[in-house]
Coordinates of N, CA and C in Angstrom, one line a residue:
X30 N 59.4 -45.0 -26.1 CA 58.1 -45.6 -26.4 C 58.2 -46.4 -27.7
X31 N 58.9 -46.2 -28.5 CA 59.2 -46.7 -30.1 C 59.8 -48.4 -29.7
X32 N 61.0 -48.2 -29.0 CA 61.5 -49.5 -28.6 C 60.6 -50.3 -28.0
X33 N 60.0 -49.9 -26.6 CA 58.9 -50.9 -26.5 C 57.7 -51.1 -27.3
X34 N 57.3 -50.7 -28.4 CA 56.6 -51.2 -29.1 C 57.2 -52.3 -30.4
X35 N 58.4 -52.4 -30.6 CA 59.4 -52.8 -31.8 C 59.1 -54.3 -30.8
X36 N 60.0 -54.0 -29.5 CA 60.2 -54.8 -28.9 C 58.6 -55.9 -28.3
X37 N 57.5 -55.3 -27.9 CA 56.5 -56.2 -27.6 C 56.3 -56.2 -29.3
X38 N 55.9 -56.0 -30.1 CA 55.6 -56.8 -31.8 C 56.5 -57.7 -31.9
X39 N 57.9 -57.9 -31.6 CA 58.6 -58.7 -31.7 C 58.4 -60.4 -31.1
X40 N 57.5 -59.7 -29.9 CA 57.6 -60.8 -28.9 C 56.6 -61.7 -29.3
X41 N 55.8 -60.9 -29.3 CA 54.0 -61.5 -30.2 C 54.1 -62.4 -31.3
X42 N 55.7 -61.8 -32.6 CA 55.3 -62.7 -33.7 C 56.4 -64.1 -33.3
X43 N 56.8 -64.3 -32.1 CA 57.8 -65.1 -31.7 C 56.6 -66.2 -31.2
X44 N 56.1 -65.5 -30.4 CA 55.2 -66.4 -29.7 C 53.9 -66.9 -30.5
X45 N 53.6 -66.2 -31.7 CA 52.8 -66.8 -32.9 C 53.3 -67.4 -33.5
X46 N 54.6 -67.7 -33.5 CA 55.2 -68.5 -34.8 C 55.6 -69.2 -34.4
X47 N 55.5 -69.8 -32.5 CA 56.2 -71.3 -32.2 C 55.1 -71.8 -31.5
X48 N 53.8 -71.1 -31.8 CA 52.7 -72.2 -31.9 C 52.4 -73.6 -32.0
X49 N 52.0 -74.7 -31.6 CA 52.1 -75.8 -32.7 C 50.9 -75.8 -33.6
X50 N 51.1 -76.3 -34.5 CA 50.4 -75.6 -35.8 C 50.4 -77.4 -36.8
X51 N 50.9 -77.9 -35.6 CA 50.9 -79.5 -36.8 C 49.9 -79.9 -37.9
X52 N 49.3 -80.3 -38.8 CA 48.7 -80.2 -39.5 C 48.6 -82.2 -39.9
X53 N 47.4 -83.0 -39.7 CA 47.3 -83.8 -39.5 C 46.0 -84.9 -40.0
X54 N 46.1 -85.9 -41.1 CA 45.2 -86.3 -41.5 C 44.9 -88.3 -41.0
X55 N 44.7 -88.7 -40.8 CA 44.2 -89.9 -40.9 C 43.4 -90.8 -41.4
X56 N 44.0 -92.0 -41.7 CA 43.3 -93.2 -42.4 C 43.1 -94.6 -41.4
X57 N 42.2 -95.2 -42.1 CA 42.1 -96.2 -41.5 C 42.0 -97.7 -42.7
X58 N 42.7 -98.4 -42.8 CA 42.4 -99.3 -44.0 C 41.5 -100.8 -43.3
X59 N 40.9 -101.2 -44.0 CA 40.5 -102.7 -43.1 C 40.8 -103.4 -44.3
X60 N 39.7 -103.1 -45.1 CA 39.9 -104.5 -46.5 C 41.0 -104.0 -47.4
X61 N 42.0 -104.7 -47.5 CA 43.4 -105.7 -47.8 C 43.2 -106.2 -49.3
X62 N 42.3 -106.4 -50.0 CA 42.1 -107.3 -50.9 C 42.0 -106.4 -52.0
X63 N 41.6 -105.2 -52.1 CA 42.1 -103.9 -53.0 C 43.2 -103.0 -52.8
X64 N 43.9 -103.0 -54.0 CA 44.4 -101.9 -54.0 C 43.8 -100.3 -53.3
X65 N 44.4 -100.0 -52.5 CA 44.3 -98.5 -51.9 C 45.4 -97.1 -52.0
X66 N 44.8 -96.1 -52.7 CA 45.6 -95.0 -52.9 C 45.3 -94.1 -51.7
X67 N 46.0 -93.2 -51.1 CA 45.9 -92.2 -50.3 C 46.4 -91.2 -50.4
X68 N 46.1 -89.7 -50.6 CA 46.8 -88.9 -50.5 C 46.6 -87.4 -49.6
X69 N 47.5 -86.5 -49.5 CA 47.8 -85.6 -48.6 C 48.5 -84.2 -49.1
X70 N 47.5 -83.8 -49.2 CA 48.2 -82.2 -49.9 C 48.7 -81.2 -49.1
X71 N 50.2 -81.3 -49.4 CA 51.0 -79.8 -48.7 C 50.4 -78.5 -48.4
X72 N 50.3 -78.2 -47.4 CA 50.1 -76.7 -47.5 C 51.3 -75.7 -47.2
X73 N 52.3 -76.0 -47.0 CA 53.2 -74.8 -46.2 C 54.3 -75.0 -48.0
X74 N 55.1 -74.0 -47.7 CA 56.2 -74.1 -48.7 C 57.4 -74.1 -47.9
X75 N 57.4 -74.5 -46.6 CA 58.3 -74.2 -46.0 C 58.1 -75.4 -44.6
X76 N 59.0 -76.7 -44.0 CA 58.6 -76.9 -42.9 C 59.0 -78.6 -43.6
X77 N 58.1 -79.7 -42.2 CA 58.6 -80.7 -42.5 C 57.3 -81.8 -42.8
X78 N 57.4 -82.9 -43.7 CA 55.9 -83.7 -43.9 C 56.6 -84.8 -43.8
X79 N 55.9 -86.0 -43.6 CA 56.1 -87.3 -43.4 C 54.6 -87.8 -43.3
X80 N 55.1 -89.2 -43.0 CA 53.8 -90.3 -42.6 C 53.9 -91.0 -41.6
X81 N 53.1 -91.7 -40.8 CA 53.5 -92.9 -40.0 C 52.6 -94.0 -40.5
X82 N 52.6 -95.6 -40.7 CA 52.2 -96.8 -41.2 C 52.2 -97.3 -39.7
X83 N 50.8 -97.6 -39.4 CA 51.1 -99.3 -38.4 C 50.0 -100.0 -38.3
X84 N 50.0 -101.2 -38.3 CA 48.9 -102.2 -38.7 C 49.3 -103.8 -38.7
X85 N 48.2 -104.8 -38.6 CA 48.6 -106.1 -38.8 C 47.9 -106.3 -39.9
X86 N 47.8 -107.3 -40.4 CA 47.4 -108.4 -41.4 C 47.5 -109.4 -41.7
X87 N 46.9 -110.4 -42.5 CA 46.7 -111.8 -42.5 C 47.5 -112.4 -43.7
X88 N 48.8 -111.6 -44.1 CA 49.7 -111.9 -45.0 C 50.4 -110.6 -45.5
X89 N 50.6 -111.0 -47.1 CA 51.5 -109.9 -47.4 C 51.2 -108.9 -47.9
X90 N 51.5 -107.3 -47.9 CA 51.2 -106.6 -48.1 C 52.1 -105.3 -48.7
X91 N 52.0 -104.4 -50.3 CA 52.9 -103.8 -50.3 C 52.8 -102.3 -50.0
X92 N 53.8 -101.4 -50.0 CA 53.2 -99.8 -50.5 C 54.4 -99.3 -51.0
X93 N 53.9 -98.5 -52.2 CA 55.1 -97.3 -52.5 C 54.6 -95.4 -51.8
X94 N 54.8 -95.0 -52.2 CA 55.1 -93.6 -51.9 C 55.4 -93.1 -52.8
X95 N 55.4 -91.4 -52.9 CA 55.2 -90.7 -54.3 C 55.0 -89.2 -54.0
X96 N 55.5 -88.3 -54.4 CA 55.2 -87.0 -54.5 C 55.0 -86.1 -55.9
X97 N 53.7 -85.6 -56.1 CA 53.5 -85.6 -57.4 C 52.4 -84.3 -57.4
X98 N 52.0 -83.4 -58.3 CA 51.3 -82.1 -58.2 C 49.9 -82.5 -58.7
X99 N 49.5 -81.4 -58.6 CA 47.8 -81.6 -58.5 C 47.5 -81.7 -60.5
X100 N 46.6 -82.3 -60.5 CA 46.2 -83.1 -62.1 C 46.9 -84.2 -62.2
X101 N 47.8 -84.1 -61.6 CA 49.0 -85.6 -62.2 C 48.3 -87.0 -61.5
X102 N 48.3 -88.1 -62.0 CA 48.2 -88.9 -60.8 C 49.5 -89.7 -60.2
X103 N 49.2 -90.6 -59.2 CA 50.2 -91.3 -58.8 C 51.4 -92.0 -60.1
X104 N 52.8 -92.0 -59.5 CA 53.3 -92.9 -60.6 C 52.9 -94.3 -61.5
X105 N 52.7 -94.4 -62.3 CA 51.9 -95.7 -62.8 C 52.5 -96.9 -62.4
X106 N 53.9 -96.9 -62.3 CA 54.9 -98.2 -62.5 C 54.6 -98.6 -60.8
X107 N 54.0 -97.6 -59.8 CA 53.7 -97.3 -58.7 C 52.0 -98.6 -58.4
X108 N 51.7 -98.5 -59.2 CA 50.0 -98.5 -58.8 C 49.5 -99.8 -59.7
X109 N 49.6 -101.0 -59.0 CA 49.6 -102.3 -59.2 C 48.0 -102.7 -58.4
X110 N 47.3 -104.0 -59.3 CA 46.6 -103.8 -58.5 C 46.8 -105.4 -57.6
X111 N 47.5 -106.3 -57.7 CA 48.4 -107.0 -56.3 C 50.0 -107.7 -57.0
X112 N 50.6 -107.5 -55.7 CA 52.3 -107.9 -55.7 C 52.7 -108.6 -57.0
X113 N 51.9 -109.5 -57.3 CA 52.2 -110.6 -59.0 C 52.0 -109.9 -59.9
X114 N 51.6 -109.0 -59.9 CA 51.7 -108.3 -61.5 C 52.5 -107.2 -61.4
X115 N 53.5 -106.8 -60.4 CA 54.8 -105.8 -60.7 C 56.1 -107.1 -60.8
X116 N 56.8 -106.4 -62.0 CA 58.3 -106.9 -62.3 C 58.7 -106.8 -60.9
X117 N 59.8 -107.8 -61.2 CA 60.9 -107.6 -60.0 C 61.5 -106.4 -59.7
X118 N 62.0 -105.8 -60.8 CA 63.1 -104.5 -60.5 C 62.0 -103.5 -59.8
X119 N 60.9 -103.5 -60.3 CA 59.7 -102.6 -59.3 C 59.6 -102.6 -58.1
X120 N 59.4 -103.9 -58.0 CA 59.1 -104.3 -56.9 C 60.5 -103.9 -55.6
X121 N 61.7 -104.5 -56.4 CA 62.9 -104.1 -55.9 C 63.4 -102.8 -55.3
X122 N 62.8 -101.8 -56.4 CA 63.0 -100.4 -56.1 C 61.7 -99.4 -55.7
X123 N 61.1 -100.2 -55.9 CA 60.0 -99.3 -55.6 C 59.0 -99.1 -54.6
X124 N 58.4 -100.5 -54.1 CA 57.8 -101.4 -53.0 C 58.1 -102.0 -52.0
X125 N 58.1 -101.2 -51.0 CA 58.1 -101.6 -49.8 C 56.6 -103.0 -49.4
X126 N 57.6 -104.3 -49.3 CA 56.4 -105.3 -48.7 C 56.6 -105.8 -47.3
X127 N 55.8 -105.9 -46.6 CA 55.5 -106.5 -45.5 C 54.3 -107.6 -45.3
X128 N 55.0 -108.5 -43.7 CA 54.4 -109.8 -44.2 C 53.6 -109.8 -42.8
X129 N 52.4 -109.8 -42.3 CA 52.2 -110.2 -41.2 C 51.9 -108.8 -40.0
X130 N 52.8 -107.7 -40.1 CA 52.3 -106.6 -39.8 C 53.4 -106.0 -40.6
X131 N 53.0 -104.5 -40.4 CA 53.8 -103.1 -40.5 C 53.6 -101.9 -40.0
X132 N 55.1 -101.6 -39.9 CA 55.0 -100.5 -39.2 C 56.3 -99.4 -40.1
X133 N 56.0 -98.2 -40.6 CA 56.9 -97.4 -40.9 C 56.5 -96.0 -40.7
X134 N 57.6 -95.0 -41.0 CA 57.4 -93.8 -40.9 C 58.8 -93.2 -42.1
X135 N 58.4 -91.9 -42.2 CA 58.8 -91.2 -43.3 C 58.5 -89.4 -43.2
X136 N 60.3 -88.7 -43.0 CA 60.2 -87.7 -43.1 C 60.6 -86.8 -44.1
X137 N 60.1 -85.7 -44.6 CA 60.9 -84.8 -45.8 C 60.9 -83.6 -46.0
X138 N 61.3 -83.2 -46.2 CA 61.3 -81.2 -45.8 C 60.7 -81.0 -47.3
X139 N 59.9 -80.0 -47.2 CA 59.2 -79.1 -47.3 C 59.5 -77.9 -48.4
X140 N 59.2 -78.1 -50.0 CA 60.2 -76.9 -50.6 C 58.8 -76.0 -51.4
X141 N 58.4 -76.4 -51.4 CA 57.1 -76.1 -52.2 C 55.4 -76.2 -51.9
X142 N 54.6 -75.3 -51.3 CA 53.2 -75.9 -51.2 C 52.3 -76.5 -52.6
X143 N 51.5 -77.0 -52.5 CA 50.3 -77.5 -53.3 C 50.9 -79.1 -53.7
X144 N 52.1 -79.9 -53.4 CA 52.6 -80.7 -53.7 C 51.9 -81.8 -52.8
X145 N 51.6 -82.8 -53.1 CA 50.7 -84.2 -52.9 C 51.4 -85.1 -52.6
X146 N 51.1 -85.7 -51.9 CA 52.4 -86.9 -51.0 C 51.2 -88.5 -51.1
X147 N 51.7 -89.0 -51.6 CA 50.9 -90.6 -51.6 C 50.9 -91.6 -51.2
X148 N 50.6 -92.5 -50.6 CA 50.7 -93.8 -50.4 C 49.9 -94.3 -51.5
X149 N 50.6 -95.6 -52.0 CA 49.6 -96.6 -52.5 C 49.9 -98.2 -52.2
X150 N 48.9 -99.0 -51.1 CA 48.9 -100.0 -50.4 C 48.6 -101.0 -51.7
X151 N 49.4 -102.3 -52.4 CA 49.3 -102.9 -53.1 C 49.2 -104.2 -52.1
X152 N 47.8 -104.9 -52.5 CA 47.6 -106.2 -51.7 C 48.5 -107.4 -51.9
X153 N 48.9 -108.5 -51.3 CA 50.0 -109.6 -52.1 C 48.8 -111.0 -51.6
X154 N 49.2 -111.1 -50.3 CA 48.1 -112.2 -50.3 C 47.3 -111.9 -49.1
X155 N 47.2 -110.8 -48.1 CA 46.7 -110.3 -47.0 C 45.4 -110.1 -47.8
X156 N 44.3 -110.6 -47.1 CA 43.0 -109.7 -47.6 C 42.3 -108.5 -46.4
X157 N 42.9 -109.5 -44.6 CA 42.1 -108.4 -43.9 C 43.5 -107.8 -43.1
X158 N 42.8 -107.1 -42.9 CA 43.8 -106.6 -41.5 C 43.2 -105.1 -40.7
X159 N 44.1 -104.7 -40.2 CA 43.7 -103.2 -40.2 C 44.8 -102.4 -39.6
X160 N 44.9 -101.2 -40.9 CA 46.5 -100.5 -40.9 C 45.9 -99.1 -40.8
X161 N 46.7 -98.4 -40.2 CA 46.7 -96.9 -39.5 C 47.4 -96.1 -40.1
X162 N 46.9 -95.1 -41.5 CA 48.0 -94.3 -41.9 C 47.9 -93.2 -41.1
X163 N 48.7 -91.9 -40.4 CA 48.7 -90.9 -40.2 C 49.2 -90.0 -41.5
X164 N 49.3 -89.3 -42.0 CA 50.2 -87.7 -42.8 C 50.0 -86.6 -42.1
X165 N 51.3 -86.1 -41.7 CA 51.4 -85.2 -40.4 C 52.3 -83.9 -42.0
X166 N 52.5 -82.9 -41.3 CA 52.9 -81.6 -41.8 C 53.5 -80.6 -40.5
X167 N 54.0 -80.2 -40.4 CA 55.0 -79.3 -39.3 C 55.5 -77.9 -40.3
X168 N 54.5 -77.0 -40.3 CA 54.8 -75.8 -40.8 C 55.8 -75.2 -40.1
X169 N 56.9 -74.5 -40.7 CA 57.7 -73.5 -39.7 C 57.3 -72.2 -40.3
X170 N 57.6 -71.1 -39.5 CA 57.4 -69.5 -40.0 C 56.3 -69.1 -40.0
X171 N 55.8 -68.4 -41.2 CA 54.3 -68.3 -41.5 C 54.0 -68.9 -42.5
X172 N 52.6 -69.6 -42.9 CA 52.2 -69.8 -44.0 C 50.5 -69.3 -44.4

């Protein structure tokens, strides 16, 4: 009797734990002509987060990315308010631009909860468009 009970608890936390449990936020941007920050707070300490980007627009358009803890804000050298006022080497290393549409994604495993994941959309000469952020989360285990 002992075994089958080890054994059905066993089965239960198998089949609770490959649940899907994705965890999922969305944006929608239209006006282009400001600077836009976004962010997405971890919950698991364990598992996988990313983003997906896709959208058109009527020119150019930048974003960085950023992982940073709660009080902090986004990186500064990060958070421009359009393309001409970041240095080159910034821009180089830091900013992802796109001309006309975009489309990306971004995955990263998971070491720590309460950790804050960002986008910040820096305008260049796009004022309209309309871009689709997702921030997705993929808990493994328990959390």
């Amino acid at each position: 009797m002992d075994t089958r009970l080890i054994v059905l608890t066993a089965i239960l936390f198998m089949i609770v734990g490959c649940k899907d449990r994705d965890i999922r936020e969305s944006y929608l941007i239209t006006d282009l002509s400001n600077p836009t920050t976004l962010t997405f707070k971890l919950k698991s300490s364990n598992g996988n987060a990313g983003y997906r980007i896709k959208g058109r627009m009527n020119g150019t358009l930048g974003y960085s990315e950023g992982l940073f803890f709660e009080g902090r804000k986004f990186p500064s050298f990060n958070t421009a308010n359009n393309l001409d006022s970041l240095a080159a080497p910034v821009l180089r290393d830091y900013v992802r631009v796109s001309l006309d549409s975009i489309t990306a994604e971004s995955n990263l495993s998971i070491g720590q909860s309460g950790l804050i994941y960002g986008l910040h959309f820096i305008p260049g000469t796009a004022t309209k468009g309309k871009i689709e952020v997702e921030f997705w989360e993929r808990p493994t285990g328990f959390y």
